[in-house]
C-alpha cells in the first residue's frame, strides 16, 4: 500500500530533475533483477513486493548505486540465510522475506555513496538544510517503512 505512493512521489521528483536518466535506469535494473524470480517461480514463491521496493530504490538511488544496493542486499541475505541454515532454524527450502535486506542494502549505499549525482542537481534550488534532513532522516525512514509494509 505504501509502495505505490512512494514510487509516484519518486517519479514526480524525477520529472523536475534536469537529467532523470539515472533514476529511470536504476528503476529498470532494480525492477528487472527482482522480476526474474517472480516470472520463474511465480508470485506465490517470489515476492512482487520486492520488485516494487527495488523499483522505488532504483528511482531514488539511480543506476550505479542501485546495483550496489542489490549486491549488498543479496550478500547480506545470503549470509543471514546461511547462518539460519547452519543454526538449524531454516532449511534450504525455507521462505525468507527479502525486503529487509533490500532496505538495508539501500540504506548502506545511501549513507556510504549518497544518491546519484543527477538527483543532487534536482535539489540544488532547495535549502541545504532541508536537503540534509531529507538525505539523512526522511529517506532511510521511508525505505524502512516501505520495506515493513
Coordinates of C-alpha atoms in Angstrom, one line a residue:
X1 CA 0.0 0.0 0.0
X2 CA 2.8 2.4 0.8
X3 CA 5.0 1.4 -2.1
X4 CA 2.8 2.8 -4.9
X5 CA 2.6 6.4 -3.4
X6 CA 6.4 6.2 -2.8
X7 CA 7.0 5.3 -6.4
X8 CA 4.7 8.0 -7.6
X9 CA 6.5 10.6 -5.4
X10 CA 9.9 9.4 -6.6
X11 CA 8.7 9.6 -10.3
X12 CA 7.4 13.2 -9.7
X13 CA 10.8 14.2 -8.2
X14 CA 12.5 12.7 -11.3
X15 CA 10.3 14.9 -13.5
X16 CA 11.7 18.1 -12.1
X17 CA 15.2 16.8 -12.4
X18 CA 17.2 18.0 -15.5
X19 CA 18.5 14.6 -16.2
X20 CA 16.2 11.8 -14.9
X21 CA 18.0 9.0 -16.8
X22 CA 20.0 7.7 -13.8
X23 CA 16.8 7.2 -11.8
X24 CA 15.0 5.6 -14.6
X25 CA 17.9 3.2 -15.3
X26 CA 18.1 2.4 -11.6
X27 CA 14.4 1.6 -11.5
X28 CA 14.7 -0.6 -14.6
X29 CA 17.7 -2.5 -13.2
X30 CA 16.2 -2.9 -9.8
X31 CA 12.8 -3.9 -11.0
X32 CA 14.0 -6.4 -13.7
X33 CA 16.5 -8.1 -11.4
X34 CA 13.8 -9.0 -8.9
X35 CA 11.2 -9.6 -11.6
X36 CA 13.1 -12.6 -12.9
X37 CA 12.4 -14.8 -9.9
X38 CA 8.7 -13.8 -9.9
X39 CA 8.5 -14.8 -13.5
X40 CA 10.4 -18.0 -12.9
X41 CA 8.8 -19.2 -9.7
X42 CA 5.6 -17.3 -9.6
X43 CA 4.3 -14.6 -7.2
X44 CA 3.5 -17.3 -4.6
X45 CA 7.2 -18.1 -4.0
X46 CA 8.9 -14.8 -5.0
X47 CA 7.6 -11.6 -3.7
X48 CA 6.1 -9.0 -6.0
X49 CA 6.5 -6.5 -3.2
X50 CA 10.3 -6.9 -3.5
X51 CA 10.0 -5.9 -7.2
X52 CA 8.1 -2.7 -6.2
X53 CA 10.6 -1.9 -3.4
X54 CA 13.5 -2.4 -5.8
X55 CA 11.8 -0.2 -8.3
X56 CA 11.5 2.5 -5.7
X57 CA 15.1 2.1 -4.5
X58 CA 16.2 2.4 -8.1
X59 CA 14.3 5.6 -8.7
X60 CA 15.8 7.2 -5.6
X61 CA 19.4 5.9 -5.8
X62 CA 19.9 5.9 -9.5
X63 CA 21.7 3.3 -11.7
X64 CA 25.1 2.7 -10.3
X65 CA 24.0 2.9 -6.7
X66 CA 21.0 0.6 -7.3
X67 CA 23.4 -2.1 -8.5
X68 CA 25.5 -1.7 -5.3
X69 CA 22.4 -1.8 -3.1
X70 CA 21.2 -5.0 -4.8
X71 CA 24.6 -6.5 -4.4
X72 CA 24.7 -5.6 -0.7
X73 CA 21.1 -7.0 -0.2
X74 CA 21.9 -10.3 -1.9
X75 CA 25.2 -10.6 0.0
X76 CA 23.6 -9.8 3.4
X77 CA 20.7 -12.1 2.7
X78 CA 22.9 -14.9 1.7
X79 CA 24.9 -14.5 4.9
X80 CA 21.8 -14.4 7.1
X81 CA 20.2 -17.3 5.3
X82 CA 23.4 -19.4 5.6
X83 CA 23.6 -18.7 9.3
X84 CA 20.0 -19.7 9.7
X85 CA 20.6 -23.0 7.9
X86 CA 23.7 -23.7 9.9
X87 CA 21.9 -22.8 13.2
X88 CA 19.1 -25.2 12.2
X89 CA 16.4 -22.5 12.2
X90 CA 15.8 -22.7 8.5
X91 CA 16.1 -25.3 5.8
X92 CA 17.3 -24.9 2.2
X93 CA 13.6 -24.7 1.1
X94 CA 12.5 -22.1 3.7
X95 CA 11.0 -18.9 2.5
X96 CA 12.8 -15.8 3.8
X97 CA 11.4 -12.2 3.3
X98 CA 13.9 -10.3 1.2
X99 CA 12.5 -6.7 1.7
X100 CA 14.5 -6.1 4.9
X101 CA 17.7 -7.0 3.1
X102 CA 16.8 -4.6 0.2
X103 CA 16.1 -1.8 2.7
X104 CA 19.4 -2.5 4.5
X105 CA 21.3 -2.5 1.2
X106 CA 19.7 0.7 0.1
X107 CA 20.5 2.4 3.4
X108 CA 24.1 1.2 3.4
X109 CA 24.6 2.6 -0.1
X110 CA 22.7 5.8 0.7
X111 CA 25.0 6.6 3.6
X112 CA 28.2 5.4 2.0
X113 CA 27.7 6.8 -1.5
X114 CA 24.7 9.1 -1.5
X115 CA 22.3 9.3 -4.3
X116 CA 23.2 9.6 -8.0
X117 CA 24.7 13.0 -8.9
X118 CA 21.7 13.8 -11.1
X119 CA 19.4 13.5 -8.1
X120 CA 21.5 16.1 -6.3
X121 CA 21.2 18.5 -9.2
X122 CA 17.4 18.4 -8.9
X123 CA 17.6 19.7 -5.4
X124 CA 20.1 22.5 -5.9
X125 CA 17.4 25.1 -5.6
X126 CA 16.4 23.8 -2.2
X127 CA 17.8 25.0 1.1
X128 CA 20.9 23.0 2.1
X129 CA 19.5 22.2 5.5
X130 CA 16.3 20.8 4.0
X131 CA 18.3 18.6 1.6
X132 CA 20.4 17.4 4.5
X133 CA 17.2 16.5 6.5
X134 CA 15.9 14.6 3.5
X135 CA 19.1 12.7 2.9
X136 CA 19.9 11.8 6.5
X137 CA 16.5 11.3 8.1
X138 CA 13.5 11.1 5.8
X139 CA 14.7 8.7 3.0
X140 CA 16.0 6.0 5.3
X141 CA 12.8 6.1 7.3
X142 CA 10.7 5.9 4.1
X143 CA 12.7 3.0 2.8
X144 CA 12.3 1.1 6.1
X145 CA 8.5 1.9 6.1
X146 CA 8.1 0.6 2.6
X147 CA 10.1 -2.5 3.5
X148 CA 7.9 -3.4 6.5
X149 CA 4.6 -2.7 4.8

